[in-house]
N, CA, C, O and CB atoms as a CASP TS submission, in Angstrom:
PFRMAT TS
TARGET T0000
AUTHOR 0000-0000-0000
METHOD Language model
MODEL 1
PARENT N/A
ATOM      1  N   UNK     1      20.170  -8.377  31.173  1.00  0.00           N
ATOM      2  CA  UNK     1      18.699  -9.658  31.418  1.00  0.00           C
ATOM      3  C   UNK     1      18.978 -10.640  30.421  1.00  0.00           C
ATOM      4  O   UNK     1      19.159 -10.026  29.370  1.00  0.00           O
ATOM      5  CB  UNK     1      16.829  -9.040  31.046  1.00  0.00           C
ATOM      6  N   UNK     2      19.082 -11.681  30.270  1.00  0.00           N
ATOM      7  CA  UNK     2      19.171 -12.941  29.153  1.00  0.00           C
ATOM      8  C   UNK     2      18.072 -13.449  29.574  1.00  0.00           C
ATOM      9  O   UNK     2      17.528 -13.439  30.678  1.00  0.00           O
ATOM     10  CB  UNK     2      20.455 -14.075  29.125  1.00  0.00           C
ATOM     11  N   UNK     3      17.623 -14.191  27.924  1.00  0.00           N
ATOM     12  CA  UNK     3      16.319 -14.239  27.666  1.00  0.00           C
ATOM     13  C   UNK     3      16.663 -15.659  27.218  1.00  0.00           C
ATOM     14  O   UNK     3      17.683 -15.942  26.588  1.00  0.00           O
ATOM     15  CB  UNK     3      15.595 -13.108  26.673  1.00  0.00           C
ATOM     16  N   UNK     4      15.464 -16.762  27.704  1.00  0.00           N
ATOM     17  CA  UNK     4      16.007 -17.597  27.184  1.00  0.00           C
ATOM     18  C   UNK     4      15.482 -18.133  25.956  1.00  0.00           C
ATOM     19  O   UNK     4      14.298 -17.943  25.679  1.00  0.00           O
ATOM     20  CB  UNK     4      16.164 -18.328  27.977  1.00  0.00           C
ATOM     21  N   UNK     5      16.653 -19.139  24.776  1.00  0.00           N
ATOM     22  CA  UNK     5      16.266 -18.995  23.713  1.00  0.00           C
ATOM     23  C   UNK     5      15.107 -19.616  23.700  1.00  0.00           C
ATOM     24  O   UNK     5      14.378 -18.651  23.471  1.00  0.00           O
ATOM     25  CB  UNK     5      17.059 -19.293  22.879  1.00  0.00           C
ATOM     26  N   UNK     6      14.332 -20.612  23.785  1.00  0.00           N
ATOM     27  CA  UNK     6      13.356 -21.115  23.336  1.00  0.00           C
ATOM     28  C   UNK     6      12.169 -20.070  23.521  1.00  0.00           C
ATOM     29  O   UNK     6      11.210 -20.098  22.749  1.00  0.00           O
ATOM     30  CB  UNK     6      13.223 -22.382  23.924  1.00  0.00           C
ATOM     31  N   UNK     7      12.251 -19.168  24.537  1.00  0.00           N
ATOM     32  CA  UNK     7      10.965 -17.934  24.800  1.00  0.00           C
ATOM     33  C   UNK     7      11.562 -16.721  23.807  1.00  0.00           C
ATOM     34  O   UNK     7      10.858 -15.714  23.727  1.00  0.00           O
ATOM     35  CB  UNK     7      10.813 -17.237  26.825  1.00  0.00           C
ATOM     36  N   UNK     8      12.871 -16.754  23.011  1.00  0.00           N
ATOM     37  CA  UNK     8      12.770 -15.767  22.271  1.00  0.00           C
ATOM     38  C   UNK     8      12.712 -16.078  20.879  1.00  0.00           C
ATOM     39  O   UNK     8      12.491 -15.211  20.034  1.00  0.00           O
ATOM     40  CB  UNK     8      13.679 -14.983  22.551  1.00  0.00           C
ATOM     41  N   UNK     9      12.897 -17.252  20.614  1.00  0.00           N
ATOM     42  CA  UNK     9      12.149 -18.137  19.306  1.00  0.00           C
ATOM     43  C   UNK     9      10.728 -18.267  19.009  1.00  0.00           C
ATOM     44  O   UNK     9      10.216 -18.239  17.891  1.00  0.00           O
ATOM     45  CB  UNK     9      12.439 -19.523  19.400  1.00  0.00           C
ATOM     46  N   UNK    10       9.764 -18.509  20.878  1.00  0.00           N
ATOM     47  CA  UNK    10       8.450 -18.391  20.311  1.00  0.00           C
ATOM     48  C   UNK    10       7.951 -16.664  20.317  1.00  0.00           C
ATOM     49  O   UNK    10       7.157 -16.273  19.462  1.00  0.00           O
ATOM     50  CB  UNK    10       7.402 -19.426  21.273  1.00  0.00           C
ATOM     51  N   UNK    11       8.524 -15.698  21.391  1.00  0.00           N
ATOM     52  CA  UNK    11       8.257 -14.645  21.072  1.00  0.00           C
ATOM     53  C   UNK    11       8.579 -14.022  18.972  1.00  0.00           C
ATOM     54  O   UNK    11       8.026 -13.103  18.370  1.00  0.00           O
ATOM     55  CB  UNK    11       9.104 -13.997  22.320  1.00  0.00           C
ATOM     56  N   UNK    12       9.404 -14.787  18.587  1.00  0.00           N
ATOM     57  CA  UNK    12       9.746 -13.631  16.901  1.00  0.00           C
ATOM     58  C   UNK    12       9.153 -15.237  16.116  1.00  0.00           C
ATOM     59  O   UNK    12       9.631 -15.220  14.981  1.00  0.00           O
ATOM     60  CB  UNK    12      12.368 -12.845  16.289  1.00  0.00           C
ATOM     61  N   UNK    13       8.502 -16.266  16.267  1.00  0.00           N
ATOM     62  CA  UNK    13       7.100 -17.232  15.649  1.00  0.00           C
ATOM     63  C   UNK    13       6.011 -15.664  15.632  1.00  0.00           C
ATOM     64  O   UNK    13       5.780 -14.787  14.800  1.00  0.00           O
ATOM     65  CB  UNK    13       6.319 -19.008  17.202  1.00  0.00           C
ATOM     66  N   UNK    14       5.600 -15.937  16.942  1.00  0.00           N
ATOM     67  CA  UNK    14       4.366 -15.053  16.976  1.00  0.00           C
ATOM     68  C   UNK    14       4.828 -13.883  16.534  1.00  0.00           C
ATOM     69  O   UNK    14       3.964 -13.308  15.871  1.00  0.00           O
ATOM     70  CB  UNK    14       3.667 -14.875  18.314  1.00  0.00           C
ATOM     71  N   UNK    15       5.571 -13.441  16.599  1.00  0.00           N
ATOM     72  CA  UNK    15       5.815 -12.021  16.061  1.00  0.00           C
ATOM     73  C   UNK    15       5.730 -11.988  14.266  1.00  0.00           C
ATOM     74  O   UNK    15       5.357 -10.986  13.656  1.00  0.00           O
ATOM     75  CB  UNK    15       7.475 -11.515  16.651  1.00  0.00           C
ATOM     76  N   UNK    16       6.226 -13.510  13.472  1.00  0.00           N
ATOM     77  CA  UNK    16       6.384 -13.896  12.564  1.00  0.00           C
ATOM     78  C   UNK    16       4.614 -14.043  11.924  1.00  0.00           C
ATOM     79  O   UNK    16       4.313 -13.544  10.840  1.00  0.00           O
ATOM     80  CB  UNK    16       7.364 -15.031  12.805  1.00  0.00           C
ATOM     81  N   UNK    17       3.901 -14.567  12.529  1.00  0.00           N
ATOM     82  CA  UNK    17       2.679 -14.655  12.544  1.00  0.00           C
ATOM     83  C   UNK    17       1.808 -13.462  12.586  1.00  0.00           C
ATOM     84  O   UNK    17       1.229 -13.120  11.555  1.00  0.00           O
ATOM     85  CB  UNK    17       2.469 -15.374  13.425  1.00  0.00           C
ATOM     86  N   UNK    18       1.667 -12.818  13.648  1.00  0.00           N
ATOM     87  CA  UNK    18       0.985 -11.525  13.061  1.00  0.00           C
ATOM     88  C   UNK    18       1.382 -10.625  12.080  1.00  0.00           C
ATOM     89  O   UNK    18       0.567  -9.941  11.459  1.00  0.00           O
ATOM     90  CB  UNK    18       0.814 -10.752  13.914  1.00  0.00           C
ATOM     91  N   UNK    19       2.861 -10.570  11.860  1.00  0.00           N
ATOM     92  CA  UNK    19       3.165 -10.016  10.518  1.00  0.00           C
ATOM     93  C   UNK    19       2.543 -10.146   8.998  1.00  0.00           C
ATOM     94  O   UNK    19       1.927  -9.539   8.122  1.00  0.00           O
ATOM     95  CB  UNK    19       4.265 -10.386  10.400  1.00  0.00           C
ATOM     96  N   UNK    20       3.241 -11.538   9.387  1.00  0.00           N
ATOM     97  CA  UNK    20       2.377 -12.357   7.913  1.00  0.00           C
ATOM     98  C   UNK    20       0.543 -12.011   7.691  1.00  0.00           C
ATOM     99  O   UNK    20       0.059 -11.868   6.568  1.00  0.00           O
ATOM    100  CB  UNK    20       2.476 -14.474   8.246  1.00  0.00           C
ATOM    101  N   UNK    21      -0.306 -11.922   9.008  1.00  0.00           N
ATOM    102  CA  UNK    21      -1.413 -11.434   9.131  1.00  0.00           C
ATOM    103  C   UNK    21      -1.846 -10.487   8.363  1.00  0.00           C
ATOM    104  O   UNK    21      -2.659 -10.274   7.463  1.00  0.00           O
ATOM    105  CB  UNK    21      -1.521 -11.142  10.104  1.00  0.00           C
ATOM    106  N   UNK    22      -0.745  -9.788   9.239  1.00  0.00           N
ATOM    107  CA  UNK    22      -1.015  -8.181   8.877  1.00  0.00           C
ATOM    108  C   UNK    22      -0.340  -7.742   6.960  1.00  0.00           C
ATOM    109  O   UNK    22      -0.666  -6.823   6.208  1.00  0.00           O
ATOM    110  CB  UNK    22       0.168  -7.063  10.410  1.00  0.00           C
ATOM    111  N   UNK    23       0.461  -8.654   6.814  1.00  0.00           N
ATOM    112  CA  UNK    23       0.948  -7.940   5.581  1.00  0.00           C
ATOM    113  C   UNK    23      -0.484  -8.552   4.410  1.00  0.00           C
ATOM    114  O   UNK    23      -0.971  -7.970   3.441  1.00  0.00           O
ATOM    115  CB  UNK    23       2.925  -8.563   5.092  1.00  0.00           C
ATOM    116  N   UNK    24      -0.763  -9.655   4.893  1.00  0.00           N
ATOM    117  CA  UNK    24      -1.670 -10.185   4.027  1.00  0.00           C
ATOM    118  C   UNK    24      -3.178  -9.380   4.101  1.00  0.00           C
ATOM    119  O   UNK    24      -3.867  -9.180   3.101  1.00  0.00           O
ATOM    120  CB  UNK    24      -1.754 -11.721   4.388  1.00  0.00           C
ATOM    121  N   UNK    25      -3.525  -8.986   5.394  1.00  0.00           N
ATOM    122  CA  UNK    25      -4.686  -7.826   5.715  1.00  0.00           C
ATOM    123  C   UNK    25      -3.977  -6.431   4.690  1.00  0.00           C
ATOM    124  O   UNK    25      -4.803  -5.684   4.165  1.00  0.00           O
ATOM    125  CB  UNK    25      -4.776  -7.361   7.873  1.00  0.00           C
ATOM    126  N   UNK    26      -2.953  -6.237   4.532  1.00  0.00           N
ATOM    127  CA  UNK    26      -2.485  -5.159   3.570  1.00  0.00           C
ATOM    128  C   UNK    26      -2.782  -5.273   1.838  1.00  0.00           C
ATOM    129  O   UNK    26      -3.279  -4.540   0.983  1.00  0.00           O
ATOM    130  CB  UNK    26      -0.907  -5.122   3.805  1.00  0.00           C
ATOM    131  N   UNK    27      -2.202  -6.555   1.879  1.00  0.00           N
ATOM    132  CA  UNK    27      -1.899  -6.515   0.055  1.00  0.00           C
ATOM    133  C   UNK    27      -3.759  -6.887   0.046  1.00  0.00           C
ATOM    134  O   UNK    27      -3.978  -6.022  -0.802  1.00  0.00           O
ATOM    135  CB  UNK    27      -0.326  -8.270  -0.954  1.00  0.00           C
ATOM    136  N   UNK    28      -4.874  -7.350   0.264  1.00  0.00           N
ATOM    137  CA  UNK    28      -5.933  -7.549   0.299  1.00  0.00           C
ATOM    138  C   UNK    28      -6.804  -5.795   0.156  1.00  0.00           C
ATOM    139  O   UNK    28      -7.791  -5.290  -0.378  1.00  0.00           O
ATOM    140  CB  UNK    28      -6.043  -8.503   1.579  1.00  0.00           C
ATOM    141  N   UNK    29      -6.081  -5.559   0.700  1.00  0.00           N
ATOM    142  CA  UNK    29      -6.707  -4.007   1.020  1.00  0.00           C
ATOM    143  C   UNK    29      -6.461  -3.224  -0.363  1.00  0.00           C
ATOM    144  O   UNK    29      -7.321  -2.774  -1.120  1.00  0.00           O
ATOM    145  CB  UNK    29      -5.800  -3.091   2.458  1.00  0.00           C
ATOM    146  N   UNK    30      -4.871  -3.172  -0.515  1.00  0.00           N
ATOM    147  CA  UNK    30      -4.131  -2.841  -1.680  1.00  0.00           C
ATOM    148  C   UNK    30      -4.911  -3.622  -2.974  1.00  0.00           C
ATOM    149  O   UNK    30      -5.132  -2.826  -3.887  1.00  0.00           O
ATOM    150  CB  UNK    30      -2.507  -3.318  -1.457  1.00  0.00           C
ATOM    151  N   UNK    31      -5.338  -4.887  -3.228  1.00  0.00           N
ATOM    152  CA  UNK    31      -5.859  -5.183  -4.547  1.00  0.00           C
ATOM    153  C   UNK    31      -7.110  -4.774  -4.351  1.00  0.00           C
ATOM    154  O   UNK    31      -7.605  -4.800  -5.478  1.00  0.00           O
ATOM    155  CB  UNK    31      -5.759  -6.592  -5.062  1.00  0.00           C
ATOM    156  N   UNK    32      -7.927  -4.407  -3.588  1.00  0.00           N
ATOM    157  CA  UNK    32      -9.681  -4.042  -3.246  1.00  0.00           C
ATOM    158  C   UNK    32      -9.355  -2.757  -4.105  1.00  0.00           C
ATOM    159  O   UNK    32      -9.903  -2.527  -5.183  1.00  0.00           O
ATOM    160  CB  UNK    32     -10.414  -3.716  -1.205  1.00  0.00           C
ATOM    161  N   UNK    33      -8.087  -1.670  -3.318  1.00  0.00           N
ATOM    162  CA  UNK    33      -8.314  -0.295  -3.727  1.00  0.00           C
ATOM    163  C   UNK    33      -7.594  -0.018  -5.072  1.00  0.00           C
ATOM    164  O   UNK    33      -7.717   1.116  -5.536  1.00  0.00           O
ATOM    165  CB  UNK    33      -7.819   0.686  -2.618  1.00  0.00           C
ATOM    166  N   UNK    34      -6.801  -0.997  -5.798  1.00  0.00           N
ATOM    167  CA  UNK    34      -6.597  -0.555  -7.137  1.00  0.00           C
ATOM    168  C   UNK    34      -7.838  -1.350  -7.888  1.00  0.00           C
ATOM    169  O   UNK    34      -8.310  -0.955  -8.954  1.00  0.00           O
ATOM    170  CB  UNK    34      -4.997  -0.931  -7.716  1.00  0.00           C
ATOM    171  N   UNK    35      -8.207  -2.290  -7.326  1.00  0.00           N
ATOM    172  CA  UNK    35      -9.502  -2.311  -8.308  1.00  0.00           C
ATOM    173  C   UNK    35     -10.507  -1.338  -8.707  1.00  0.00           C
ATOM    174  O   UNK    35     -11.004  -1.129  -9.814  1.00  0.00           O
ATOM    175  CB  UNK    35     -10.255  -3.123  -7.904  1.00  0.00           C
ATOM    176  N   UNK    36     -10.762  -0.624  -7.248  1.00  0.00           N
ATOM    177  CA  UNK    36     -12.003   0.337  -7.212  1.00  0.00           C
ATOM    178  C   UNK    36     -11.121   1.332  -8.168  1.00  0.00           C
ATOM    179  O   UNK    36     -11.610   1.373  -9.297  1.00  0.00           O
ATOM    180  CB  UNK    36     -12.630   1.018  -5.462  1.00  0.00           C
ATOM    181  N   UNK    37     -10.152   2.007  -8.044  1.00  0.00           N
ATOM    182  CA  UNK    37      -9.552   2.845  -8.965  1.00  0.00           C
ATOM    183  C   UNK    37      -9.789   2.238 -10.636  1.00  0.00           C
ATOM    184  O   UNK    37     -10.279   2.637 -11.692  1.00  0.00           O
ATOM    185  CB  UNK    37      -7.941   2.937  -8.488  1.00  0.00           C
ATOM    186  N   UNK    38      -9.399   1.556 -10.330  1.00  0.00           N
ATOM    187  CA  UNK    38      -9.592   1.002 -11.869  1.00  0.00           C
ATOM    188  C   UNK    38     -10.591   0.951 -12.498  1.00  0.00           C
ATOM    189  O   UNK    38     -10.621   1.149 -13.712  1.00  0.00           O
ATOM    190  CB  UNK    38      -9.319  -0.109 -12.088  1.00  0.00           C
ATOM    191  N   UNK    39     -11.879   0.596 -11.588  1.00  0.00           N
ATOM    192  CA  UNK    39     -12.903   0.632 -12.168  1.00  0.00           C
ATOM    193  C   UNK    39     -13.598   2.394 -12.503  1.00  0.00           C
ATOM    194  O   UNK    39     -13.869   2.742 -13.652  1.00  0.00           O
ATOM    195  CB  UNK    39     -13.697  -0.335 -11.282  1.00  0.00           C
ATOM    196  N   UNK    40     -13.804   3.383 -11.214  1.00  0.00           N
ATOM    197  CA  UNK    40     -13.269   4.494 -11.304  1.00  0.00           C
ATOM    198  C   UNK    40     -12.569   5.013 -12.733  1.00  0.00           C
ATOM    199  O   UNK    40     -13.184   5.985 -13.172  1.00  0.00           O
ATOM    200  CB  UNK    40     -12.445   4.436 -10.293  1.00  0.00           C
ATOM    201  N   UNK    41     -11.780   4.732 -13.315  1.00  0.00           N
ATOM    202  CA  UNK    41     -10.825   5.329 -14.756  1.00  0.00           C
ATOM    203  C   UNK    41     -11.565   4.813 -15.208  1.00  0.00           C
ATOM    204  O   UNK    41     -12.540   5.554 -15.332  1.00  0.00           O
ATOM    205  CB  UNK    41      -9.291   5.073 -15.299  1.00  0.00           C
ATOM    206  N   UNK    42     -11.858   3.206 -15.854  1.00  0.00           N
ATOM    207  CA  UNK    42     -12.779   3.080 -16.756  1.00  0.00           C
ATOM    208  C   UNK    42     -13.764   3.739 -16.842  1.00  0.00           C
ATOM    209  O   UNK    42     -14.128   4.085 -17.966  1.00  0.00           O
ATOM    210  CB  UNK    42     -13.122   2.179 -16.796  1.00  0.00           C
ATOM    211  N   UNK    43     -14.473   4.105 -15.751  1.00  0.00           N
ATOM    212  CA  UNK    43     -15.974   4.848 -16.037  1.00  0.00           C
ATOM    213  C   UNK    43     -15.492   6.000 -16.489  1.00  0.00           C
ATOM    214  O   UNK    43     -15.913   6.570 -17.496  1.00  0.00           O
ATOM    215  CB  UNK    43     -17.084   5.123 -14.738  1.00  0.00           C
ATOM    216  N   UNK    44     -14.499   6.436 -15.696  1.00  0.00           N
ATOM    217  CA  UNK    44     -14.353   8.430 -16.420  1.00  0.00           C
ATOM    218  C   UNK    44     -13.679   8.318 -17.896  1.00  0.00           C
ATOM    219  O   UNK    44     -13.914   9.171 -18.752  1.00  0.00           O
ATOM    220  CB  UNK    44     -12.873   9.783 -15.240  1.00  0.00           C
ATOM    221  N   UNK    45     -12.807   7.185 -18.140  1.00  0.00           N
ATOM    222  CA  UNK    45     -12.955   7.276 -19.703  1.00  0.00           C
ATOM    223  C   UNK    45     -13.924   7.081 -20.203  1.00  0.00           C
ATOM    224  O   UNK    45     -14.368   8.135 -20.657  1.00  0.00           O
ATOM    225  CB  UNK    45     -12.310   6.594 -20.389  1.00  0.00           C
ATOM    226  N   UNK    46     -14.629   6.151 -20.412  1.00  0.00           N
ATOM    227  CA  UNK    46     -15.763   6.358 -20.993  1.00  0.00           C
ATOM    228  C   UNK    46     -17.062   7.337 -20.664  1.00  0.00           C
ATOM    229  O   UNK    46     -18.175   7.311 -21.189  1.00  0.00           O
ATOM    230  CB  UNK    46     -16.076   5.288 -21.011  1.00  0.00           C
ATOM    231  N   UNK    47     -16.643   8.056 -19.805  1.00  0.00           N
ATOM    232  CA  UNK    47     -17.693   9.382 -19.991  1.00  0.00           C
ATOM    233  C   UNK    47     -17.106  10.612 -20.786  1.00  0.00           C
ATOM    234  O   UNK    47     -17.614  11.504 -21.464  1.00  0.00           O
ATOM    235  CB  UNK    47     -18.126  10.020 -18.462  1.00  0.00           C
ATOM    236  N   UNK    48     -15.606  10.223 -20.351  1.00  0.00           N
ATOM    237  CA  UNK    48     -15.218  11.353 -21.585  1.00  0.00           C
ATOM    238  C   UNK    48     -15.246  11.194 -23.202  1.00  0.00           C
ATOM    239  O   UNK    48     -15.210  12.038 -24.097  1.00  0.00           O
ATOM    240  CB  UNK    48     -13.804  11.697 -21.394  1.00  0.00           C
ATOM    241  N   UNK    49     -15.331   9.639 -23.223  1.00  0.00           N
ATOM    242  CA  UNK    49     -15.497   9.575 -24.995  1.00  0.00           C
ATOM    243  C   UNK    49     -16.808   9.623 -25.178  1.00  0.00           C
ATOM    244  O   UNK    49     -17.036   9.351 -26.357  1.00  0.00           O
ATOM    245  CB  UNK    49     -14.939   8.177 -25.850  1.00  0.00           C
ATOM    246  N   UNK    50     -17.909   9.863 -24.509  1.00  0.00           N
ATOM    247  CA  UNK    50     -19.077  10.168 -24.696  1.00  0.00           C
ATOM    248  C   UNK    50     -19.394  11.651 -24.375  1.00  0.00           C
ATOM    249  O   UNK    50     -20.366  12.295 -24.768  1.00  0.00           O
ATOM    250  CB  UNK    50     -19.788   9.286 -24.022  1.00  0.00           C
ATOM    251  N   UNK    51     -18.370  12.062 -23.578  1.00  0.00           N
ATOM    252  CA  UNK    51     -18.496  13.487 -24.227  1.00  0.00           C
ATOM    253  C   UNK    51     -17.996  13.895 -25.166  1.00  0.00           C
ATOM    254  O   UNK    51     -18.662  14.737 -25.769  1.00  0.00           O
ATOM    255  CB  UNK    51     -18.212  14.334 -23.644  1.00  0.00           C
ATOM    256  N   UNK    52     -16.970  13.621 -25.607  1.00  0.00           N
ATOM    257  CA  UNK    52     -16.485  13.815 -26.634  1.00  0.00           C
ATOM    258  C   UNK    52     -17.233  13.731 -28.178  1.00  0.00           C
ATOM    259  O   UNK    52     -17.376  14.580 -29.058  1.00  0.00           O
ATOM    260  CB  UNK    52     -15.580  13.085 -26.443  1.00  0.00           C
ATOM    261  N   UNK    53     -17.490  12.817 -28.111  1.00  0.00           N
ATOM    262  CA  UNK    53     -18.618  12.210 -28.769  1.00  0.00           C
ATOM    263  C   UNK    53     -19.825  12.965 -29.056  1.00  0.00           C
ATOM    264  O   UNK    53     -20.102  13.065 -30.251  1.00  0.00           O
ATOM    265  CB  UNK    53     -18.998  11.182 -28.064  1.00  0.00           C
ATOM    266  N   UNK    54     -20.468  13.423 -28.363  1.00  0.00           N
ATOM    267  CA  UNK    54     -21.545  14.367 -27.872  1.00  0.00           C
ATOM    268  C   UNK    54     -21.043  16.075 -28.320  1.00  0.00           C
ATOM    269  O   UNK    54     -21.664  16.873 -29.022  1.00  0.00           O
ATOM    270  CB  UNK    54     -21.694  14.119 -26.003  1.00  0.00           C
ATOM    271  N   UNK    55     -19.956  16.218 -27.755  1.00  0.00           N
ATOM    272  CA  UNK    55     -19.368  17.822 -28.318  1.00  0.00           C
ATOM    273  C   UNK    55     -18.927  17.378 -29.848  1.00  0.00           C
ATOM    274  O   UNK    55     -18.649  18.419 -30.443  1.00  0.00           O
ATOM    275  CB  UNK    55     -17.697  18.594 -27.246  1.00  0.00           C
ATOM    276  N   UNK    56     -18.770  16.322 -30.649  1.00  0.00           N
ATOM    277  CA  UNK    56     -18.139  16.284 -31.828  1.00  0.00           C
ATOM    278  C   UNK    56     -19.820  16.081 -32.689  1.00  0.00           C
ATOM    279  O   UNK    56     -19.897  16.273 -33.903  1.00  0.00           O
ATOM    280  CB  UNK    56     -16.751  14.901 -31.920  1.00  0.00           C
ATOM    281  N   UNK    57     -21.007  15.696 -31.889  1.00  0.00           N
ATOM    282  CA  UNK    57     -22.098  15.857 -33.241  1.00  0.00           C
ATOM    283  C   UNK    57     -22.655  16.624 -32.834  1.00  0.00           C
ATOM    284  O   UNK    57     -23.767  16.739 -33.350  1.00  0.00           O
ATOM    285  CB  UNK    57     -23.060  14.836 -33.793  1.00  0.00           C
ATOM    286  N   UNK    58     -22.394  17.406 -31.954  1.00  0.00           N
ATOM    287  CA  UNK    58     -23.322  19.337 -31.514  1.00  0.00           C
ATOM    288  C   UNK    58     -22.707  19.732 -32.825  1.00  0.00           C
ATOM    289  O   UNK    58     -23.512  19.853 -33.749  1.00  0.00           O
ATOM    290  CB  UNK    58     -22.603  20.771 -29.650  1.00  0.00           C
ATOM    291  N   UNK    59     -21.200  20.000 -33.144  1.00  0.00           N
ATOM    292  CA  UNK    59     -20.759  20.525 -34.178  1.00  0.00           C
ATOM    293  C   UNK    59     -21.112  20.440 -35.858  1.00  0.00           C
ATOM    294  O   UNK    59     -20.465  21.113 -36.660  1.00  0.00           O
ATOM    295  CB  UNK    59     -19.753  20.223 -33.942  1.00  0.00           C
TER
END
């Protein structure tokens, strides 16, 4: 079965556009997840430092 080159090109362009949008959405999700992880890590480190300071003051 032969596909006309113009049709094949149009299909490839549509697929390319879809994949670019999908990659952009995935990159945005990755950025948001990484930012949230970094925020949680900073909060955890701050709580650990506070606990260590409290433990040191209690001794």
